Amino acid sequence: DTAVSQTPKYLVTQMGNDKSIKCEQNLGHDTMYWYKQDSKKFLKIMFSYNNKELIINETVPNRFSPKSPDKAHLNLHINSLELGDSAVYFCASSQGSGSGRTDTQYFGPGTRLTVL
Amino acid sequence: KNQVEQSPQSLIILEGKNCTLQCNYTVSPFSNLRWYKQDTGRGPVSLTIMTFSENTKSNGRYTATLDADTKQSSLHITASQLSDSASYICVVSPAGGFKTIFGAGTRLFVKA
């Protein structure tokens, strides 16, 4: 199946732990993103990578560190997890850099992170 | 400040009825506007994409309109089905930039 996939789908962990979420796309896209969707369902961009290079880095705590080993993967590592990090995290990809007319973003299924 | 506002926040309609969702934006200069559908527990899926020169775009029972002068867009759903129950998110991209701006979404409930 051609798609954007994320693992794990659910992640429950204790405050203070370090965790990673993995994302892979087999669509051949150049750009990948991480979004956070909070309890009010607002989607907020966190990071964007184009051909393995960081192009968007919103005001996100430096406990969050994206890593792109190749343009098909963009993983998100979170250090010292806090209660406020609980949310659904979506990975997405697009052909171009995000604002062009053909740059529809394709989203993964999401990872629901719960910090206890 | 670039913003995207959607209304109503939520909407309940009966199966078979039509409905219209609104999106107002202040993004300028403007590149394109998209509507996404997000089912519960899933990622958003693109429905339509329009540039500033396009007034309308259809995708099956979904028809999006755009008025770039008044900075308003609407999504019209015809003959609603139970499977239309979802959040509908308006997304606007500024020209020349990388960031897209998401609205908070309209939560649609279609009842039998």
mmCIF file of C-alpha atoms in Angstrom, chain B residues 36-101:
data_model
loop_
_atom_site.group_PDB
_atom_site.id
_atom_site.type_symbol
_atom_site.label_atom_id
_atom_site.label_comp_id
_atom_site.label_asym_id
_atom_site.label_seq_id
_atom_site.Cartn_x
_atom_site.Cartn_y
_atom_site.Cartn_z
ATOM 1 C CA TYR B 36 -9.713 18.312 4.501
ATOM 2 C CA LYS B 37 -11.986 15.673 6.033
ATOM 3 C CA GLN B 38 -10.827 14.064 9.264
ATOM 4 C CA ASP B 39 -12.656 10.968 10.483
ATOM 5 C CA THR B 40 -12.428 10.208 14.187
ATOM 6 C CA GLY B 41 -9.146 8.500 14.996
ATOM 7 C CA ARG B 42 -7.654 9.092 11.562
ATOM 8 C CA GLY B 43 -5.475 11.615 9.787
ATOM 9 C CA PRO B 44 -6.986 14.354 7.590
ATOM 10 C CA VAL B 45 -7.700 13.504 3.959
ATOM 11 C CA SER B 46 -7.701 16.133 1.223
ATOM 12 C CA LEU B 47 -11.083 16.903 -0.398
ATOM 13 C CA THR B 48 -10.392 19.937 -2.596
ATOM 14 C CA ILE B 49 -7.647 22.416 -3.360
ATOM 15 C CA MET B 50 -8.209 25.823 -4.995
ATOM 16 C CA THR B 51 -5.845 28.568 -6.041
ATOM 17 C CA PHE B 52 -6.789 32.251 -5.905
ATOM 18 C CA SER B 53 -8.010 32.172 -9.509
ATOM 19 C CA GLU B 54 -10.482 29.332 -8.948
ATOM 20 C CA ASN B 55 -14.028 29.956 -7.720
ATOM 21 C CA THR B 56 -15.300 26.432 -7.287
ATOM 22 C CA LYS B 57 -14.065 22.873 -7.122
ATOM 23 C CA SER B 58 -16.099 19.695 -6.772
ATOM 24 C CA ASN B 59 -15.266 16.249 -5.471
ATOM 25 C CA GLY B 60 -18.325 14.029 -5.674
ATOM 26 C CA ARG B 61 -20.945 15.370 -3.250
ATOM 27 C CA TYR B 62 -18.485 17.956 -1.920
ATOM 28 C CA THR B 63 -18.318 21.380 -3.589
ATOM 29 C CA ALA B 64 -15.951 24.072 -2.371
ATOM 30 C CA THR B 65 -16.275 27.727 -3.335
ATOM 31 C CA LEU B 66 -13.767 30.509 -2.962
ATOM 32 C CA ASP B 67 -14.132 34.293 -2.987
ATOM 33 C CA ALA B 68 -10.592 35.641 -2.866
ATOM 34 C CA ASP B 69 -11.852 39.238 -2.670
ATOM 35 C CA THR B 70 -13.787 38.715 0.553
ATOM 36 C CA LYS B 71 -11.394 35.974 1.733
ATOM 37 C CA GLN B 72 -14.174 33.486 2.247
ATOM 38 C CA SER B 73 -14.622 29.860 1.312
ATOM 39 C CA SER B 74 -17.439 27.407 1.817
ATOM 40 C CA LEU B 75 -17.785 23.664 1.611
ATOM 41 C CA HIS B 76 -21.190 22.418 0.511
ATOM 42 C CA ILE B 77 -22.161 18.823 1.139
ATOM 43 C CA THR B 78 -25.062 17.480 -0.892
ATOM 44 C CA ALA B 79 -27.353 14.623 0.133
ATOM 45 C CA SER B 80 -25.404 13.908 3.302
ATOM 46 C CA GLN B 81 -24.611 10.353 4.351
ATOM 47 C CA LEU B 82 -23.804 8.888 7.746
ATOM 48 C CA SER B 83 -20.204 8.496 6.600
ATOM 49 C CA ASP B 84 -19.944 12.270 6.209
ATOM 50 C CA SER B 85 -19.804 12.537 10.005
ATOM 51 C CA ALA B 86 -16.311 13.928 10.571
ATOM 52 C CA SER B 87 -14.370 17.122 11.161
ATOM 53 C CA TYR B 88 -13.875 19.372 8.134
ATOM 54 C CA ILE B 89 -10.771 21.484 8.234
ATOM 55 C CA CYS B 90 -10.007 24.552 6.114
ATOM 56 C CA VAL B 91 -6.312 25.060 5.385
ATOM 57 C CA VAL B 92 -4.791 28.164 3.798
ATOM 58 C CA SER B 93 -1.295 28.513 2.380
ATOM 59 C CA PRO B 94 0.345 31.930 2.051
ATOM 60 C CA ALA B 95 2.191 32.737 -1.138
ATOM 61 C CA GLY B 96 5.943 32.377 -1.052
ATOM 62 C CA GLY B 97 6.077 30.604 2.263
ATOM 63 C CA PHE B 98 6.272 27.110 3.595
ATOM 64 C CA LYS B 99 3.741 27.184 6.375
ATOM 65 C CA THR B 100 0.117 26.255 5.999
ATOM 66 C CA ILE B 101 -2.433 27.587 8.471
#
